[in-house]
Each structure stands twice: as C-alpha cells, then as structure tokens.
Short mmCIF file of N, CA and C in Angstrom, two decimals:
data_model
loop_
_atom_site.label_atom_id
_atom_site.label_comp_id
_atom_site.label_asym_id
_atom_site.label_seq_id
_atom_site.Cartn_x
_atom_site.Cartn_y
_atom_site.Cartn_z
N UNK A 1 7.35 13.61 -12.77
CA UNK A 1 6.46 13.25 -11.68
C UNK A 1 6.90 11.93 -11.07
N UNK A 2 6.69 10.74 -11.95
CA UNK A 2 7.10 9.39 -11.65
C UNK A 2 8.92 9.20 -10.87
N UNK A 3 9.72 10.54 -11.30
CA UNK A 3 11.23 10.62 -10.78
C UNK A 3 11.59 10.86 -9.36
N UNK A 4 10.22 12.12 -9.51
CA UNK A 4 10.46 12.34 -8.07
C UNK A 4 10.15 11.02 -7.26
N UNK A 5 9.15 10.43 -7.17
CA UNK A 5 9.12 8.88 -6.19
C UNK A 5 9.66 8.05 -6.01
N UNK A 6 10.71 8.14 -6.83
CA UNK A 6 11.53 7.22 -7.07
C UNK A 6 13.15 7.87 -6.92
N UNK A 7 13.78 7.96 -6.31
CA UNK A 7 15.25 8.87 -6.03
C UNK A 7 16.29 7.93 -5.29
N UNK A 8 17.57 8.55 -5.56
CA UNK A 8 18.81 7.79 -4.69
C UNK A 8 19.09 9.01 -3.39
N UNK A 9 19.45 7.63 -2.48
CA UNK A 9 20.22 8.67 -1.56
C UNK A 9 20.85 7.61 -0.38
N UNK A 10 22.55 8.44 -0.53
CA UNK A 10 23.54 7.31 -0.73
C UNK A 10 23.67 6.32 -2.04
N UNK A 11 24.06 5.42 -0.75
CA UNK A 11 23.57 3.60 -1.57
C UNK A 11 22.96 3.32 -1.83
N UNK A 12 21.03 3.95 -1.40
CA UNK A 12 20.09 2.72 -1.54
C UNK A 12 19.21 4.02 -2.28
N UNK A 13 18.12 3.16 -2.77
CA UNK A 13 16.77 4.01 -3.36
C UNK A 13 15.52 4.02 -2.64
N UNK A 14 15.24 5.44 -2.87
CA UNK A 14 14.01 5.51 -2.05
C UNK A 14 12.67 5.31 -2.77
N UNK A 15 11.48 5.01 -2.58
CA UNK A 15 10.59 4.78 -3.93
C UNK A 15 9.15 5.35 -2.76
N UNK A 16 8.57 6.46 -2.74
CA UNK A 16 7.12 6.28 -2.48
C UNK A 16 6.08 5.83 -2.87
N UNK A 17 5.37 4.82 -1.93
CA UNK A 17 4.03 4.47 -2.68
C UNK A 17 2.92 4.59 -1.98
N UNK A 18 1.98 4.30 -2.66
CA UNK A 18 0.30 4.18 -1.86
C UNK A 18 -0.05 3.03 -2.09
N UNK A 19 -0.37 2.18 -0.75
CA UNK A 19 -0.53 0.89 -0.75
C UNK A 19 -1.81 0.75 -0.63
N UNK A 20 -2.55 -0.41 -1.40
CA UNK A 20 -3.99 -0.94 -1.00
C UNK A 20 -3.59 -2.11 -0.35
N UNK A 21 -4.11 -2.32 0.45
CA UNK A 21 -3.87 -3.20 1.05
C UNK A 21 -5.28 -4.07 1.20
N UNK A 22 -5.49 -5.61 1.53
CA UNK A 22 -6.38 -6.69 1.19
C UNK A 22 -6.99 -6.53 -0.36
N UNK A 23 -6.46 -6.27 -1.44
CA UNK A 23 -6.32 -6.50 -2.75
C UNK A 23 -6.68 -8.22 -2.77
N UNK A 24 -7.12 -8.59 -4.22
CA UNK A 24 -7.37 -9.90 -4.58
C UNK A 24 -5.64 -10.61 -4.80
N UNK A 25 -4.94 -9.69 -5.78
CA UNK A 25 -3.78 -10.18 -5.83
C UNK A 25 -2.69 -8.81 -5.27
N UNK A 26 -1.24 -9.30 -5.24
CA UNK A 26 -0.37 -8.44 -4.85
C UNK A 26 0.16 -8.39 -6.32
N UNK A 27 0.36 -6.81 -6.52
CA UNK A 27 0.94 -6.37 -7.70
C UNK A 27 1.50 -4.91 -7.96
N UNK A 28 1.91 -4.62 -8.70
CA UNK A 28 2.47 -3.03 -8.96
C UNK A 28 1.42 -2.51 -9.68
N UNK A 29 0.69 -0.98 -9.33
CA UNK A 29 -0.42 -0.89 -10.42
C UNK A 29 1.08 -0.05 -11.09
N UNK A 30 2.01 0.85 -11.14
CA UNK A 30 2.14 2.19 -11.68
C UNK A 30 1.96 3.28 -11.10
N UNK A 31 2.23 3.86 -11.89
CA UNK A 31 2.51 5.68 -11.09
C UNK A 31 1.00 6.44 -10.85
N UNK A 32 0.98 6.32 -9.88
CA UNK A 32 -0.43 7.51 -9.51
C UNK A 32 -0.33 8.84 -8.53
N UNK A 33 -0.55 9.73 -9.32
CA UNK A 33 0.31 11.09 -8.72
C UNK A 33 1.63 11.10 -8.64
N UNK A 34 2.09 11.12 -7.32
CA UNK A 34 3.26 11.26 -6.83
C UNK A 34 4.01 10.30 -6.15
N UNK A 35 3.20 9.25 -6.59
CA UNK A 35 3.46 7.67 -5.91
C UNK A 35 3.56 6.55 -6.69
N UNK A 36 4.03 5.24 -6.58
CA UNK A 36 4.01 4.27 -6.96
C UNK A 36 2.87 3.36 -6.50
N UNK A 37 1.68 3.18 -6.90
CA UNK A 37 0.61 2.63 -6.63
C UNK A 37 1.06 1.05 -6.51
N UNK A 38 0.79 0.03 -5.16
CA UNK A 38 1.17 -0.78 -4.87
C UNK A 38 -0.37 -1.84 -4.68
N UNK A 39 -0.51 -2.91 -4.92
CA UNK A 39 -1.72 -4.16 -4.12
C UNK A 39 -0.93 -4.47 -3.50
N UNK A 40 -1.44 -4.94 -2.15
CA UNK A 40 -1.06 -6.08 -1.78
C UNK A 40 -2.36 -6.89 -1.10
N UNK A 41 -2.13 -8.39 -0.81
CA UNK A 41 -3.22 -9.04 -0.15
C UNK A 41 -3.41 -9.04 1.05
N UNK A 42 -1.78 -8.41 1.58
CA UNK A 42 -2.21 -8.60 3.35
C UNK A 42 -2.74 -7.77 3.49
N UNK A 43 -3.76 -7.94 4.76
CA UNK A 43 -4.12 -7.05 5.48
C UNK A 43 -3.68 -6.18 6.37
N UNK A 44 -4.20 -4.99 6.71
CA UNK A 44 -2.54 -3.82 7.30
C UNK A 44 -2.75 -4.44 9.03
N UNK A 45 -2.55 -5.92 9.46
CA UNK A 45 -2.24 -5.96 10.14
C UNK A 45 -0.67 -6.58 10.87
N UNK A 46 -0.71 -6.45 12.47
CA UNK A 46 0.76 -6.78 12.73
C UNK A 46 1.52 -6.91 11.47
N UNK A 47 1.31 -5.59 11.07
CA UNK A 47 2.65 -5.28 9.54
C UNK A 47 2.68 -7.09 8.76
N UNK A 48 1.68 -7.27 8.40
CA UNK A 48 1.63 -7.86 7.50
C UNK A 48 1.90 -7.41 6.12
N UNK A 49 0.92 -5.94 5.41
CA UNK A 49 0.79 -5.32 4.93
C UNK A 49 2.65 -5.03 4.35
N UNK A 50 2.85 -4.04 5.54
CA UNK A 50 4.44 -3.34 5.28
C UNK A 50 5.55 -4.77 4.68
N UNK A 51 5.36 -6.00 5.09
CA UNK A 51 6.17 -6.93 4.82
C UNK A 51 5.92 -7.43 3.35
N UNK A 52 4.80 -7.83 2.80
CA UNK A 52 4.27 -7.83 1.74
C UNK A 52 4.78 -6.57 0.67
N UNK A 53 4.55 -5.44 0.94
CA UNK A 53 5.26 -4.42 0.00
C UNK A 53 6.69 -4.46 0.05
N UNK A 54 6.97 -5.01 1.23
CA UNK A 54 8.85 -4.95 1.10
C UNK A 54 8.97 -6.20 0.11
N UNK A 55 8.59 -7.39 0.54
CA UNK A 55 8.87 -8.11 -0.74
C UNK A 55 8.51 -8.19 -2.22
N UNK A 56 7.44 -7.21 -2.75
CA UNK A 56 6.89 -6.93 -3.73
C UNK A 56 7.60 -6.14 -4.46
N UNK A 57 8.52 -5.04 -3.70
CA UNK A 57 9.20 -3.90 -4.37
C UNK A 57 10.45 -4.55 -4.59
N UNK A 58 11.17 -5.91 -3.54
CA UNK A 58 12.58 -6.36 -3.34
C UNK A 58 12.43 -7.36 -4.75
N UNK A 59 11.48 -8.16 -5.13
CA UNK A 59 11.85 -9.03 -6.04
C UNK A 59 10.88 -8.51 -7.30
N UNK A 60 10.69 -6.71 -7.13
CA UNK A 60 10.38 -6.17 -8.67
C UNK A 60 11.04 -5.64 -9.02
N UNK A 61 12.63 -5.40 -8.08
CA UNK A 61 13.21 -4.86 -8.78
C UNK A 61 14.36 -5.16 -8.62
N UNK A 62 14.77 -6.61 -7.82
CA UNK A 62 16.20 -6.96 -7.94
C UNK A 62 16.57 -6.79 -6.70
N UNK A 63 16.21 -5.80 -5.84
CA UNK A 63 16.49 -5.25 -5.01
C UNK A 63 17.48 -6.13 -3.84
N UNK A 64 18.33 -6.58 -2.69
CA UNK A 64 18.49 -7.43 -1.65
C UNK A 64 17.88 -7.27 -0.92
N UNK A 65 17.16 -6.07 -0.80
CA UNK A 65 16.47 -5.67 0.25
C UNK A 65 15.77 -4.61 0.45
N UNK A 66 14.57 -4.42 1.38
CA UNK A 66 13.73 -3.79 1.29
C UNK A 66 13.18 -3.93 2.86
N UNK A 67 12.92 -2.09 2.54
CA UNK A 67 12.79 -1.77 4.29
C UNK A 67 11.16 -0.47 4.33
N UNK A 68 10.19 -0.77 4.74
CA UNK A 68 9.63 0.34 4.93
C UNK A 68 10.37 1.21 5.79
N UNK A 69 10.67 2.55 5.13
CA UNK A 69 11.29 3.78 6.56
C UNK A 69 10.70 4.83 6.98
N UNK A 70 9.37 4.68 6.72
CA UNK A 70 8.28 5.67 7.19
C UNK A 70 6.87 5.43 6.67
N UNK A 71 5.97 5.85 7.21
CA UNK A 71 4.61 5.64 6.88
C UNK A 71 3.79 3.96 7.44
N UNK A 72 4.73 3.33 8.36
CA UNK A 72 4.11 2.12 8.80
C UNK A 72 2.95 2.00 9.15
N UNK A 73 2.16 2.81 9.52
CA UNK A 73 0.55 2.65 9.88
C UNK A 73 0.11 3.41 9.03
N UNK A 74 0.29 3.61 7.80
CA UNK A 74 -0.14 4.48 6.99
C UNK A 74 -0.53 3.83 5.41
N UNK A 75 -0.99 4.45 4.90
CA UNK A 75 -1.60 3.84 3.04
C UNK A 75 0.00 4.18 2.54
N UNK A 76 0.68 5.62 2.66
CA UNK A 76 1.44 6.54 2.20
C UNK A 76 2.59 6.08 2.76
N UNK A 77 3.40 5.54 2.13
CA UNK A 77 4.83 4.79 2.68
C UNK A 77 5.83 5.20 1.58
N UNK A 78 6.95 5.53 2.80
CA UNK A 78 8.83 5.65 1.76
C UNK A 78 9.01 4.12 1.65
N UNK A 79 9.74 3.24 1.18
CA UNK A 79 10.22 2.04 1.37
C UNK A 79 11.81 2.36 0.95
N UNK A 80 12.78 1.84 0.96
CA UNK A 80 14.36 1.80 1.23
C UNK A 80 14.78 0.70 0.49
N UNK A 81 15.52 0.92 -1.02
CA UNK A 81 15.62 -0.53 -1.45
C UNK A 81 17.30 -0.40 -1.54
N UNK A 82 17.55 -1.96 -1.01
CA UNK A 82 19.47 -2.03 -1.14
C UNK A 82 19.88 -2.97 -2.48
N UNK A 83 20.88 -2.53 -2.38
CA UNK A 83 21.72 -3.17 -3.65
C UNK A 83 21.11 -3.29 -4.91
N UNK A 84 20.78 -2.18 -5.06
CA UNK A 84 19.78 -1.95 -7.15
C UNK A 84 20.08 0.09 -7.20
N UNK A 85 20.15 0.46 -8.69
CA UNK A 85 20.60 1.23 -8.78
C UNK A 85 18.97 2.13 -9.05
N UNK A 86 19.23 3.49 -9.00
CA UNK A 86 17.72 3.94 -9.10
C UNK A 86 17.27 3.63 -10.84
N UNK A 87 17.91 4.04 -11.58
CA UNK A 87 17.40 3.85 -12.71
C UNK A 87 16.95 1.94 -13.00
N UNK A 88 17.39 0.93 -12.45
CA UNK A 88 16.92 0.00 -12.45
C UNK A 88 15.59 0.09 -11.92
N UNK A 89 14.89 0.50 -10.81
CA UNK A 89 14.24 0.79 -9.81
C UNK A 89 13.36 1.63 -10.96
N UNK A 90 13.85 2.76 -11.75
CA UNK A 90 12.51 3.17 -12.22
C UNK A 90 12.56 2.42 -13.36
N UNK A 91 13.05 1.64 -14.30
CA UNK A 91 12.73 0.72 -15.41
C UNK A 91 11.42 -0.56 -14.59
N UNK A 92 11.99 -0.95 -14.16
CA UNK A 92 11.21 -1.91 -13.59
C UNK A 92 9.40 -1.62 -12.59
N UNK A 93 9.42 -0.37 -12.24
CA UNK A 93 8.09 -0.12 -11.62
C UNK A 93 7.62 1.07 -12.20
N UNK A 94 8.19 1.75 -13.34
CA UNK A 94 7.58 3.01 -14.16
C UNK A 94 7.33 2.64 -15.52
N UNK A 95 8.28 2.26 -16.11
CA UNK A 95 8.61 1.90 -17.45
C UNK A 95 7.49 0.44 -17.91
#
C-alpha cells in the first residue's frame, strides 16, 4: 500500500500525499490509505501550503528538491522529489 505512494520515475521520486493544511505544527503523520499523510501550518493560500510541503518532504528526506506536480488547489497532491533514491524516500516517511 505505502509502495505504491511512493515510486520512481526516471531520476526523481514521486510520493502522494494528503495535506492538512493550518495544522498547529508542520510534520509527517505516515501512511494513510494510499497516501502519505502530511501537516503543515500554512494556510492553502497563494501556495503557501504547496511550498511548505515541498520543503517538508525536501529536508525529510534529503531530497535537493521538491516540486508539487499536480493537485495544487487540492488536499490530494503528487510532489516530485530530486536527487534521493526511492527507497531512501520510503525509509525516511514510511519506515
């Protein structure tokens, strides 16, 4: 379950999550369903929100970088992480 959300393709890894967004703190909850359950504190505005999960997922998992690539006005987001391998990617937000 937790594999599928988490996959390579190419170079980079793809990771789905479900974001709460205006949370008390920003954090990783873990796997819920078919997603990587995400806090964050921003609020989902002018992509505050989407920027906050890019840096939450980029320095949980090493990542250089981190891109939402779908779901921007949405709870339900792909995010795009560069330079980390997937199995790093699922040690660090499954494990």
């Amino acid at each position: 379950m937790a594999h599928e959300c988490i996959r390579a393709e190419k170079d980079t890894v793809l990771v789905d999550v479900l974001v709460v967004p205006n949370a008390s703190r920003t954090t990783v909850v873990g796997v819920h369903g078919d997603r990587i359950k995400v806090r964050v504190a921003a609020a989902p505005e002018k992509g505050n929100a989407n920027r906050a999960v890019e840096r939450l997922l980029a320095v949980s998992t090493g990542a250089g970088r981190a891109a939402v690539v779908s779901g921007q006005t949405a709870r339900i987001k792909t995010v795009r992480l560069w330079g980390v391998g997937v199995e790093t990617v699922r040690a660090c937000l499954v494990d």
